[in-house]
Amino acid sequence: MHRRLVFWCIATAVLFVLGGILAACHRQMPPVTFHAEGRPAHLSEWHVVAVADGKLVLNQGVVPYDLNTPLFTDYAHKLRTIWMPQGAHANYDAEQTFDFPVGTVISKTFYYPRAAGGAEGTVLRTYDSSRDFAGEGLDLAHVHLVETRILVRRASGWAAIPYVWNTAQTDADLARTGAVLPLTLLDDKGASEAFNYVVPDESQCSSCHARDWVTRQIAPIGPKARHLNRDYDYPDGRENQLAHLVRVGYLQGVPTATQIPRNANWMDTHQPLEARARAYLDINCGHCHNPKGAANTTALTLDVTAGDDRHLGICKPPVAAGRGTGDHMFDIVPGQPDASILPYRMASSEPGVMMPEIGRSTVHREGVALIRAWIASQQGSCLATE
């Protein structure tokens, strides 16, 4: 009798647990909501991501993605997602941002790994993301959410809407005028760096996202073939991201794999230094430094479309003089990073000198080291043009 009672208790407990798991599996968020106008006061009103059971989870149909080389934002980690209305799809483009349909919602959540036992506002400066994820979402026991930016494709074009996560980490609130969040970065050696994390306001979004500086129409930066052409670990297995988007019906017109461009991973030392440096400049600088971007008057082209050396900045004098030159004569001097304007501005966090002008408050030390190494490896001289 005693054994039967024990067995019954165990069986009941197992069924209870399984029932809870099944119930959780069948609990779903309301469908993703496309807001054709206005700016909802809370991120949760989009139903793209939500906090549940200690995790930031993705809604049904919300597809995560990553970039070969990401844009630097004060060492923040990022969860990127894309959603489209049922039956809608984007059209492939070999160079530019894909042509997304009205109703597309792209999100980017900025977060940091938590520092164990650290003071409030202390986060880790690390590239290790092994403890970040719980399935396709984020494990809130190990990460601190900072902001989520929504890019939504409306009939009138793209709209950028920033949200800042509350201290309880339960939802993010609309931040049309941006925000300044004091944080401290802690590295693996115990060194700390206090800084102000700046959430851009809506008007600042166009500084980077304007596809054409004349029309000021904005567009996403990351969803381009060369950035997305890589594998991703989905719950049902590892797959090329472009192939996955095709399989779920979000993308059409993709050519064969050998015809798709691919940017290098800037951290992969097995790839050529030239490719890694160009990929880094492409994603961090190219959205402004291109023939139609905000920095088109500088004659400095840093996306992958840059043609001759002068457009890339090699032996090119700056268009405008000032503190930003550091009294250097050329954007890039082959073999001489110390004499080049480009790494000088990247290594600064001083307004009026630093590049990019917005989007960071700290210096990306590893990124600066990469560009310096690339310049140091270049052959040639600027003497003939001095």
Coordinates of C-alpha atoms in Angstrom, one line a residue:
M1 CA 0.0 0.0 0.0
H2 CA 2.8 2.3 0.9
R3 CA 4.6 1.6 -2.4
R4 CA 1.3 2.3 -4.3
L5 CA 0.9 5.6 -2.5
V6 CA 4.5 6.7 -3.3
F7 CA 4.1 5.6 -7.0
W8 CA 0.8 7.6 -7.2
C9 CA 2.5 10.7 -5.7
I10 CA 5.4 10.4 -8.2
A11 CA 3.1 9.9 -11.1
T12 CA 0.9 12.8 -10.1
A13 CA 3.9 15.1 -9.8
V14 CA 5.2 14.0 -13.2
L15 CA 1.8 14.7 -14.8
F16 CA 1.6 18.0 -13.1
V17 CA 5.0 19.1 -14.4
L18 CA 4.3 17.8 -17.9
G19 CA 0.9 19.5 -17.8
G20 CA 2.6 22.8 -16.8
I21 CA 5.1 22.4 -19.7
L22 CA 2.4 21.7 -22.2
A23 CA 0.3 24.6 -20.9
A24 CA 3.3 26.9 -21.2
C25 CA 3.9 25.6 -24.8
H26 CA 0.4 26.4 -25.8
R27 CA 0.3 29.8 -24.1
Q28 CA 1.0 32.3 -26.9
M29 CA 1.2 36.1 -27.1
P30 CA -1.4 37.9 -29.1
P31 CA -0.4 38.1 -32.8
V32 CA 2.2 40.7 -33.7
T33 CA 0.5 44.0 -34.2
F34 CA 1.4 46.2 -37.1
H35 CA 0.7 49.8 -36.1
A36 CA 0.1 51.6 -39.4
E37 CA 0.5 55.0 -37.7
G38 CA 1.4 56.5 -34.4
R39 CA 3.9 55.5 -31.7
P40 CA 2.6 53.0 -29.1
A41 CA 3.6 54.0 -25.6
H42 CA 5.0 50.6 -24.8
L43 CA 7.1 48.0 -26.7
S44 CA 4.6 45.3 -25.5
E45 CA 1.9 46.8 -27.7
W46 CA 3.7 45.5 -30.8
H47 CA 3.7 41.9 -29.5
V48 CA 7.1 41.2 -31.2
V49 CA 8.9 40.1 -28.0
A50 CA 7.7 39.7 -24.4
V51 CA 9.0 38.9 -21.0
A52 CA 7.7 35.6 -19.7
D53 CA 9.1 33.1 -17.1
G54 CA 12.4 35.0 -16.7
K55 CA 13.0 35.2 -20.5
L56 CA 12.6 37.6 -23.3
V57 CA 10.8 35.4 -25.8
L58 CA 10.0 35.9 -29.5
N59 CA 6.4 35.7 -30.8
Q60 CA 5.3 33.3 -33.5
G61 CA 6.7 34.3 -36.9
V62 CA 9.3 36.6 -35.4
V63 CA 12.7 35.4 -36.9
P64 CA 16.0 36.3 -35.3
Y65 CA 19.1 37.1 -37.3
D66 CA 22.6 38.3 -36.9
L67 CA 25.3 40.0 -39.1
N68 CA 28.7 38.8 -40.3
T69 CA 30.2 42.0 -38.8
P70 CA 27.9 44.1 -36.5
L71 CA 27.9 47.8 -35.9
F72 CA 29.6 48.8 -32.6
T73 CA 27.5 50.3 -29.9
D74 CA 29.4 50.6 -26.6
Y75 CA 30.1 46.9 -26.5
A76 CA 26.3 46.2 -26.3
H77 CA 25.1 42.8 -27.4
K78 CA 22.1 42.8 -29.8
L79 CA 19.1 40.6 -30.5
R80 CA 17.8 41.4 -34.0
T81 CA 14.4 40.2 -35.3
I82 CA 12.2 40.5 -38.3
W83 CA 8.5 39.9 -38.8
M84 CA 6.2 40.3 -41.9
P85 CA 2.5 39.9 -42.3
Q86 CA 1.2 36.6 -43.5
G87 CA 1.8 36.1 -47.2
A88 CA 4.1 39.1 -47.5
H89 CA 7.8 38.8 -48.5
A90 CA 10.8 41.0 -49.2
N91 CA 12.6 41.1 -52.5
Y92 CA 16.3 40.3 -52.7
D93 CA 18.9 42.9 -53.7
A94 CA 22.5 42.1 -54.2
E95 CA 23.8 45.4 -52.7
Q96 CA 21.1 47.5 -51.1
T97 CA 18.7 46.8 -48.2
F98 CA 16.1 44.3 -49.3
D99 CA 12.8 45.7 -50.6
F100 CA 10.5 45.0 -47.6
P101 CA 6.7 45.1 -47.8
V102 CA 4.5 47.4 -45.9
G103 CA 3.8 45.9 -42.5
T104 CA 7.3 44.7 -41.8
V105 CA 8.5 45.1 -38.3
I106 CA 12.2 44.9 -37.5
S107 CA 13.4 45.0 -33.9
K108 CA 16.9 45.4 -32.3
T109 CA 17.2 44.9 -28.6
F110 CA 20.4 46.1 -27.0
Y111 CA 21.6 44.4 -23.8
Y112 CA 24.6 43.5 -21.8
P113 CA 25.7 40.4 -19.9
R114 CA 25.2 40.9 -16.2
A115 CA 28.2 41.2 -13.9
A116 CA 27.9 38.7 -11.1
G117 CA 27.4 40.5 -7.8
G118 CA 28.1 43.8 -9.5
A119 CA 26.6 47.1 -8.4
E120 CA 23.5 48.5 -10.1
G121 CA 24.4 49.6 -13.6
T122 CA 27.6 47.5 -13.8
V123 CA 27.6 45.2 -16.9
L124 CA 30.2 43.1 -18.6
R125 CA 32.5 44.2 -21.5
T126 CA 32.7 40.9 -23.3
Y127 CA 32.2 39.2 -26.6
D128 CA 31.1 36.0 -24.9
S129 CA 27.4 35.4 -25.6
S130 CA 27.2 31.8 -24.5
R131 CA 25.0 32.6 -21.5
D132 CA 22.8 35.2 -23.3
F133 CA 20.3 33.0 -25.0
A134 CA 17.3 30.8 -23.9
G135 CA 16.2 29.3 -27.2
E136 CA 15.7 32.1 -29.6
G137 CA 15.1 34.6 -26.8
L138 CA 17.3 36.0 -24.0
D139 CA 17.8 34.6 -20.4
L140 CA 17.1 37.6 -18.1
A141 CA 19.0 35.9 -15.3
H142 CA 22.2 36.6 -17.2
V143 CA 21.5 39.7 -19.3
H144 CA 20.4 43.3 -18.6
L145 CA 18.1 44.8 -21.2
V146 CA 18.7 48.5 -22.2
E147 CA 16.7 49.5 -25.2
T148 CA 14.8 48.1 -28.1
R149 CA 14.5 50.0 -31.4
I150 CA 11.6 49.3 -33.8
L151 CA 11.8 50.0 -37.5
V152 CA 8.4 49.6 -39.1
R153 CA 7.6 49.8 -42.8
R154 CA 4.5 51.9 -43.3
A155 CA 2.8 53.1 -46.5
S156 CA 4.7 56.4 -46.2
G157 CA 8.0 54.7 -45.6
W158 CA 10.1 53.4 -42.7
A159 CA 9.6 54.9 -39.2
A160 CA 12.1 54.5 -36.3
I161 CA 10.7 54.2 -32.8
P162 CA 13.0 53.9 -29.7
Y163 CA 12.0 52.2 -26.4
V164 CA 13.9 52.1 -23.1
W165 CA 13.5 49.1 -20.8
N166 CA 12.2 49.8 -17.3
T167 CA 14.2 49.0 -14.2
A168 CA 12.0 46.0 -13.5
Q169 CA 12.9 44.6 -16.9
T170 CA 9.2 43.9 -17.7
D171 CA 8.5 46.2 -20.6
A172 CA 10.1 49.1 -22.5
D173 CA 8.7 52.6 -22.7
L174 CA 8.6 55.0 -25.6
A175 CA 11.6 57.3 -25.6
R176 CA 11.0 59.8 -28.5
T177 CA 13.5 62.2 -27.1
G178 CA 16.1 59.5 -26.4
A179 CA 17.7 58.9 -23.0
V180 CA 21.0 58.9 -21.2
L181 CA 21.7 55.8 -19.1
P182 CA 24.8 55.8 -16.8
L183 CA 26.5 52.4 -17.0
T184 CA 29.8 50.9 -16.0
L185 CA 31.7 48.3 -18.2
L186 CA 33.6 45.6 -16.3
D187 CA 36.1 43.6 -18.3
D188 CA 37.4 40.1 -17.5
K189 CA 40.4 41.5 -15.7
G190 CA 38.3 43.5 -13.3
A191 CA 39.0 46.9 -14.9
S192 CA 36.0 49.2 -15.1
E193 CA 34.9 52.1 -17.3
A194 CA 32.0 54.3 -16.5
F195 CA 30.2 55.9 -19.4
N196 CA 26.8 57.3 -20.5
Y197 CA 24.9 55.0 -22.8
V198 CA 23.0 57.3 -25.1
V199 CA 19.7 56.2 -26.6
P200 CA 19.2 58.3 -29.8
D201 CA 16.1 60.4 -30.2
E202 CA 13.9 59.9 -33.3
S203 CA 15.5 62.7 -35.3
Q204 CA 19.0 61.3 -34.7
C205 CA 17.9 58.0 -36.3
S206 CA 17.9 59.6 -39.7
S207 CA 21.6 60.5 -39.3
C208 CA 22.5 56.8 -39.8
H209 CA 19.4 55.3 -41.4
A210 CA 18.9 57.9 -44.2
R211 CA 19.4 56.0 -47.4
D212 CA 19.4 59.2 -49.4
W213 CA 20.4 62.4 -47.5
V214 CA 18.4 64.6 -50.0
T215 CA 15.1 62.9 -49.4
R216 CA 15.9 61.9 -45.8
Q217 CA 14.0 58.7 -46.3
I218 CA 15.3 56.1 -43.8
A219 CA 15.9 52.4 -44.3
P220 CA 17.3 49.5 -42.3
I221 CA 21.1 49.1 -42.4
G222 CA 21.7 45.4 -41.5
P223 CA 19.3 43.4 -43.7
K224 CA 21.5 43.3 -46.8
A225 CA 22.7 40.2 -48.6
R226 CA 26.4 40.6 -47.6
H227 CA 25.6 41.1 -43.9
L228 CA 23.0 38.2 -43.7
N229 CA 24.9 35.6 -45.7
R230 CA 25.9 33.4 -42.8
D231 CA 24.6 30.6 -40.7
Y232 CA 22.4 30.9 -37.6
D233 CA 21.6 28.4 -34.8
Y234 CA 17.8 28.1 -35.0
P235 CA 15.9 25.9 -32.6
D236 CA 15.4 23.3 -35.4
G237 CA 19.1 23.4 -36.5
R238 CA 21.8 25.5 -38.0
E239 CA 21.0 27.1 -41.4
N240 CA 22.0 29.9 -43.7
Q241 CA 20.0 32.9 -42.8
L242 CA 19.0 33.8 -46.3
A243 CA 18.0 30.2 -47.0
H244 CA 15.9 30.3 -43.8
L245 CA 14.2 33.5 -44.8
V246 CA 13.3 31.9 -48.1
R247 CA 12.1 28.7 -46.4
V248 CA 9.7 30.6 -44.1
G249 CA 8.4 32.7 -47.0
Y250 CA 10.0 36.0 -46.0
L251 CA 12.3 36.5 -49.0
Q252 CA 12.2 35.9 -52.7
G253 CA 14.5 36.3 -55.7
V254 CA 17.6 34.9 -54.0
P255 CA 20.2 33.6 -56.5
T256 CA 22.4 30.6 -56.0
A257 CA 24.7 30.6 -53.0
T258 CA 27.8 31.3 -55.1
Q259 CA 26.3 34.5 -56.4
I260 CA 25.5 36.0 -53.0
P261 CA 28.1 38.5 -51.6
R262 CA 29.4 37.9 -48.1
N263 CA 31.2 40.3 -45.8
A264 CA 33.9 38.9 -43.6
N265 CA 33.6 38.4 -39.8
W266 CA 35.8 41.2 -38.4
M267 CA 36.9 39.0 -35.5
D268 CA 37.8 35.9 -37.6
T269 CA 41.6 36.0 -37.9
H270 CA 41.5 33.2 -40.4
Q271 CA 40.0 35.6 -42.9
P272 CA 42.1 38.2 -44.8
L273 CA 42.9 41.4 -42.9
E274 CA 41.8 43.5 -45.8
A275 CA 38.4 41.8 -45.9
R276 CA 37.9 42.1 -42.2
A277 CA 38.8 45.8 -42.1
R278 CA 36.6 46.6 -45.1
A279 CA 33.7 44.7 -43.5
Y280 CA 34.2 46.7 -40.3
L281 CA 34.2 50.1 -42.1
D282 CA 31.3 49.0 -44.3
I283 CA 28.9 48.4 -41.4
N284 CA 30.2 51.1 -39.0
C285 CA 30.9 53.9 -41.4
G286 CA 29.5 53.0 -44.9
H287 CA 25.9 54.0 -44.1
C288 CA 27.0 57.7 -43.9
H289 CA 30.2 57.6 -46.0
N290 CA 28.7 56.7 -49.4
P291 CA 27.7 58.8 -52.4
K292 CA 24.1 59.4 -51.1
G293 CA 24.7 59.3 -47.3
A294 CA 24.9 62.0 -44.7
A295 CA 28.7 62.3 -45.3
N296 CA 28.5 62.4 -49.1
T297 CA 30.2 65.8 -49.2
T298 CA 33.4 64.3 -47.7
A299 CA 34.3 62.4 -50.8
L300 CA 35.2 59.5 -48.5
T301 CA 33.4 56.3 -49.4
L302 CA 33.7 53.6 -46.8
D303 CA 31.1 51.1 -47.8
V304 CA 32.1 48.2 -50.0
T305 CA 31.2 50.1 -53.2
A306 CA 34.4 52.3 -52.7
G307 CA 36.3 52.3 -56.0
D308 CA 39.7 53.8 -56.3
D309 CA 42.1 54.4 -53.4
R310 CA 41.3 58.1 -53.2
H311 CA 37.6 57.4 -52.5
L312 CA 38.6 54.9 -49.8
G313 CA 40.7 57.7 -48.2
I314 CA 44.2 56.5 -49.1
C315 CA 46.3 59.7 -49.6
K316 CA 43.1 61.8 -49.6
P317 CA 43.2 65.2 -47.9
P318 CA 40.2 65.9 -45.7
V319 CA 37.5 68.1 -47.3
A320 CA 37.1 70.2 -44.1
A321 CA 39.9 71.2 -41.7
G322 CA 39.5 71.3 -38.0
R323 CA 40.1 69.5 -34.8
G324 CA 38.9 66.3 -36.4
T325 CA 42.0 66.0 -38.5
G326 CA 44.3 65.9 -35.5
D327 CA 46.7 68.0 -37.7
H328 CA 47.1 65.0 -40.0
M329 CA 47.3 65.5 -43.7
F330 CA 45.5 62.5 -45.1
D331 CA 42.6 60.2 -44.2
I332 CA 44.8 57.1 -44.7
V333 CA 48.6 57.1 -45.1
P334 CA 49.8 53.7 -46.2
G335 CA 51.8 51.9 -43.6
Q336 CA 51.4 54.8 -41.1
P337 CA 48.3 54.5 -38.8
D338 CA 49.7 57.2 -36.5
A339 CA 49.7 59.7 -39.4
S340 CA 46.2 58.8 -40.6
I341 CA 43.0 60.7 -39.7
L342 CA 40.7 57.7 -39.8
P343 CA 42.1 55.8 -36.8
Y344 CA 42.7 59.1 -35.0
R345 CA 39.0 59.9 -35.1
M346 CA 37.9 56.3 -34.3
A347 CA 40.1 56.4 -31.1
S348 CA 38.5 59.6 -29.8
S349 CA 35.3 59.9 -27.7
E350 CA 35.5 63.7 -27.8
P351 CA 32.5 65.5 -29.6
G352 CA 33.7 67.2 -32.7
V353 CA 36.5 64.7 -33.2
M354 CA 35.1 61.2 -32.7
M355 CA 33.7 59.1 -35.5
P356 CA 31.0 58.0 -35.8
E357 CA 29.6 61.2 -34.4
I358 CA 26.7 59.4 -32.7
G359 CA 25.9 55.9 -31.6
R360 CA 28.7 55.4 -29.1
S361 CA 30.2 57.0 -26.0
T362 CA 33.2 54.6 -25.6
V363 CA 36.1 53.7 -27.9
H364 CA 36.0 50.4 -29.6
R365 CA 39.5 49.4 -28.8
E366 CA 39.5 46.2 -30.8
G367 CA 38.0 47.9 -33.8
V368 CA 40.6 50.7 -33.7
A369 CA 43.4 48.0 -33.5
L370 CA 42.0 46.2 -36.6
I371 CA 41.9 49.4 -38.7
R372 CA 45.4 50.4 -37.5
A373 CA 46.7 46.9 -38.4
W374 CA 45.1 47.2 -41.9
I375 CA 46.7 50.6 -42.5
A376 CA 50.0 49.4 -41.2
S377 CA 49.9 46.5 -43.7
Q378 CA 49.4 48.8 -46.7
Q379 CA 52.2 49.5 -49.2
G380 CA 52.9 52.9 -50.8
S381 CA 53.5 56.5 -50.1
C382 CA 51.6 59.8 -50.2
L383 CA 54.8 61.8 -50.9
A384 CA 53.8 62.2 -54.6
T385 CA 50.6 64.0 -53.6
E386 CA 51.9 66.2 -50.8

